[in-house]
PDB file of C-alpha atoms in Angstrom:
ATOM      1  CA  UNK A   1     -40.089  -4.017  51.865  1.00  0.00           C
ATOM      2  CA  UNK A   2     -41.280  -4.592  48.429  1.00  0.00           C
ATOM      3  CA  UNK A   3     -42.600  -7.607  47.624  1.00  0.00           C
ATOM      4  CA  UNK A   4     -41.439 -10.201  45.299  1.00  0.00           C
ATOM      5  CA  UNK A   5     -43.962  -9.446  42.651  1.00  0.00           C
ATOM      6  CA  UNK A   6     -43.261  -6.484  42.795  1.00  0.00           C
ATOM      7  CA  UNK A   7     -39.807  -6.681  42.179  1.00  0.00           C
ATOM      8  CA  UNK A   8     -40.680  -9.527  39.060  1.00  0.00           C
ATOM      9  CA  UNK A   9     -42.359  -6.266  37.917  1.00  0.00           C
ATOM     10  CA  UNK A  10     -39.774  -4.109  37.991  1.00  0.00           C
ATOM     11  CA  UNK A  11     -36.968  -6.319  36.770  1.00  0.00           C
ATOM     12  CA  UNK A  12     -39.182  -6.925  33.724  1.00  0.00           C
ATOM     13  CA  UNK A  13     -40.480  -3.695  32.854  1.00  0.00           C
ATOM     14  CA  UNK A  14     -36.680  -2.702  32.714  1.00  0.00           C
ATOM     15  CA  UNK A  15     -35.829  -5.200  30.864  1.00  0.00           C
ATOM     16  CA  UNK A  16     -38.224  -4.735  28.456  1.00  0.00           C
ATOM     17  CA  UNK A  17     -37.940  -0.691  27.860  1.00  0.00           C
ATOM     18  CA  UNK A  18     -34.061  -1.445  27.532  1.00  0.00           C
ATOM     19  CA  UNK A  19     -34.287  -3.957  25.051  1.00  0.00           C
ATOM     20  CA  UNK A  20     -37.171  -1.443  22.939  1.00  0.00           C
ATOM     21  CA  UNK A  21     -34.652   1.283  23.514  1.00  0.00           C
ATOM     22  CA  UNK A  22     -31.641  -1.026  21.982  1.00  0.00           C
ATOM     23  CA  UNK A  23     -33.744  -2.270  19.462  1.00  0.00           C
ATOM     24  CA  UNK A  24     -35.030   0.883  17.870  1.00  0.00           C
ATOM     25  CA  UNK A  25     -31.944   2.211  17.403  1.00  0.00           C
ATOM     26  CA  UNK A  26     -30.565  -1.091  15.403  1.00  0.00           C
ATOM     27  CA  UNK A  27     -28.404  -2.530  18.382  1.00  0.00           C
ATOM     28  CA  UNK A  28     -27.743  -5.983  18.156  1.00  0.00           C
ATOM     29  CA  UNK A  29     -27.541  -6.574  22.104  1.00  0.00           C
ATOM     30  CA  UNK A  30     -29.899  -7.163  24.128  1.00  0.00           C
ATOM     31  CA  UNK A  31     -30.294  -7.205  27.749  1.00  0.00           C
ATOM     32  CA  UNK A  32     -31.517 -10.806  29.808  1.00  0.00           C
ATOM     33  CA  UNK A  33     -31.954  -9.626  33.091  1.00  0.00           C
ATOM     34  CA  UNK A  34     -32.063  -7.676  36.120  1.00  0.00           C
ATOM     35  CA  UNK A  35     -30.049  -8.675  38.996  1.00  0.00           C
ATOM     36  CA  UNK A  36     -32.164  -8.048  42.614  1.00  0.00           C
ATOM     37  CA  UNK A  37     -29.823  -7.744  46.401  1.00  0.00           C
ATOM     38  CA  UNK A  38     -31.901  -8.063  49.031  1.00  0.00           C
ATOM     39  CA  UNK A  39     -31.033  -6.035  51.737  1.00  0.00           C
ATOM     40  CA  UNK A  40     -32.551  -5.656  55.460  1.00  0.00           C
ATOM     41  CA  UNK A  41     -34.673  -2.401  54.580  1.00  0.00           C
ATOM     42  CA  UNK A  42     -33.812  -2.000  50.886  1.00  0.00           C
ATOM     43  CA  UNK A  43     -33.680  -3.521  47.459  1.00  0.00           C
ATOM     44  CA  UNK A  44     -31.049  -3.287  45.099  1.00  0.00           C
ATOM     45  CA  UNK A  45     -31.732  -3.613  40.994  1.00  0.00           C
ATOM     46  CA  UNK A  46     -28.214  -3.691  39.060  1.00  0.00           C
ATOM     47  CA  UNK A  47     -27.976  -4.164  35.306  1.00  0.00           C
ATOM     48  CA  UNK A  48     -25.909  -3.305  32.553  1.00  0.00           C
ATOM     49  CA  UNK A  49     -25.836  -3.229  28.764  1.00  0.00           C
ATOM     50  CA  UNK A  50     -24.031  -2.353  25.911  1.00  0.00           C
ATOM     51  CA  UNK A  51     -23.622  -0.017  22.715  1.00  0.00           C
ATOM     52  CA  UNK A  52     -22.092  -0.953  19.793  1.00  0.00           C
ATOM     53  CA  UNK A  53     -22.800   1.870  17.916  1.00  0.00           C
ATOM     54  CA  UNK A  54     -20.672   4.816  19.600  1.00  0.00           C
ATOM     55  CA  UNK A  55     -22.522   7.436  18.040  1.00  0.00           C
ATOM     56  CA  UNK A  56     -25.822   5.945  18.871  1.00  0.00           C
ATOM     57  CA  UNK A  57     -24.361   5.969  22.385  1.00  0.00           C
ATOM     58  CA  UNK A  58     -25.252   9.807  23.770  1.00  0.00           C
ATOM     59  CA  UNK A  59     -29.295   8.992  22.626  1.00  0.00           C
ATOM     60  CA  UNK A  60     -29.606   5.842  23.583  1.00  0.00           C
ATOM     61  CA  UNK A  61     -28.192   6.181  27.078  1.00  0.00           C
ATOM     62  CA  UNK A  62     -30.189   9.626  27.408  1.00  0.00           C
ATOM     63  CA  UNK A  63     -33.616   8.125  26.993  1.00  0.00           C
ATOM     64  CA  UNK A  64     -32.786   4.200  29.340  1.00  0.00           C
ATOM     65  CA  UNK A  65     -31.412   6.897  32.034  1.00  0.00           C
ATOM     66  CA  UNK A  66     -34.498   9.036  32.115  1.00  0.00           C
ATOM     67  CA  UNK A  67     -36.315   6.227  32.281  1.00  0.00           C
ATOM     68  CA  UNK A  68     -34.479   4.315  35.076  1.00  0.00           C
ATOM     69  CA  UNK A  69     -34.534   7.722  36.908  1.00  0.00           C
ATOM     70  CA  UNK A  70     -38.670   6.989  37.629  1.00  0.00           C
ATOM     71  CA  UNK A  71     -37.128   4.895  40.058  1.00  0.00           C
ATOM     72  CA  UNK A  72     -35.386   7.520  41.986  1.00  0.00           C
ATOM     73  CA  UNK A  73     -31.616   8.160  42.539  1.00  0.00           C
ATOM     74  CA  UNK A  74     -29.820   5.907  39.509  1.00  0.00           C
ATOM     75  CA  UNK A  75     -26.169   5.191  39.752  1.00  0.00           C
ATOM     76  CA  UNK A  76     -24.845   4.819  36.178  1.00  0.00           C
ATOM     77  CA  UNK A  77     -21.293   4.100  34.881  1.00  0.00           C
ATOM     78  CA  UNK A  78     -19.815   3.546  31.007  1.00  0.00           C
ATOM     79  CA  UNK A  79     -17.197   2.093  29.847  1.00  0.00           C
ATOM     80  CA  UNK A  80     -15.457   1.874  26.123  1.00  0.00           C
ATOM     81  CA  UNK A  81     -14.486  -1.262  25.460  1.00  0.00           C
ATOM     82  CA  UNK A  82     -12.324  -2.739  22.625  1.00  0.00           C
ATOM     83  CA  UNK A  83     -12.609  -6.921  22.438  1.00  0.00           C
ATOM     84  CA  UNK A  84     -11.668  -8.740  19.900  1.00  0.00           C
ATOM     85  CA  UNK A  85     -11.818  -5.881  17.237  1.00  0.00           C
ATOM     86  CA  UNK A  86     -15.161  -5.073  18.138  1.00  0.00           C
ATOM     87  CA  UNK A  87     -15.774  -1.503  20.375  1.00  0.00           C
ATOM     88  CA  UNK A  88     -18.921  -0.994  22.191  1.00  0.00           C
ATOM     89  CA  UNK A  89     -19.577   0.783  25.571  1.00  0.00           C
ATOM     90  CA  UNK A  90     -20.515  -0.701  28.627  1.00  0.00           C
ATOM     91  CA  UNK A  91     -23.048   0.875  30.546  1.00  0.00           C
ATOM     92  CA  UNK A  92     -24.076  -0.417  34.062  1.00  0.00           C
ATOM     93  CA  UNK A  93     -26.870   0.949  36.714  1.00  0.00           C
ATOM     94  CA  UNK A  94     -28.103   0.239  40.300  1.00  0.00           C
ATOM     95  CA  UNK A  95     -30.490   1.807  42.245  1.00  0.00           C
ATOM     96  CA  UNK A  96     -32.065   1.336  45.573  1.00  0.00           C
ATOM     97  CA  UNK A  97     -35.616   0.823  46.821  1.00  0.00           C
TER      98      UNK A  97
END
């Protein structure tokens, strides 16, 4: 099992290289946090953030992806969304330790 500060670790170190990721390509969201289910043998991380720019989208989802895949096996999902007038996609992720 890993142990909580290890998982502190984790939850900001993703949290952090999303947010640079977002941020160098002139997003205006940023991600908060990390959500952590404890499980008897594992440990699942789930997250999600968002694109405004669509065609922004392909390189900034390549690069958090490759990164999140140092973890191991990354499920990832994306969504276009259309709120209010504004469009963005969704992107969410969970993986398992």
């Amino acid at each position: 099992m890993i142990s909580k500060e290890e998982k502190e670790k984790i939850k900001a170190e993703i949290v952090s290289k999303v947010n640079s990721v977002l941020e160098k390509n002139n997003e205006s969201y940023r991600m908060d946090k990390v959500n952590i289910l404890n499980r008897k043998e594992t440990v699942r991380f789930m997250g999600s953030y968002r694109v405004y720019d669509r065609r922004k989208y392909n390189s900034v989802s390549r690069e958090i992806n490759n990164f999140l895949k140092k973890y191991g096996d990354v499920n990832i999902t994306s969504k276009k969304i259309k709120d209010s007038g504004m469009k963005f996609t969704t992107v969410s992720f969970n993986f398992e330790l």
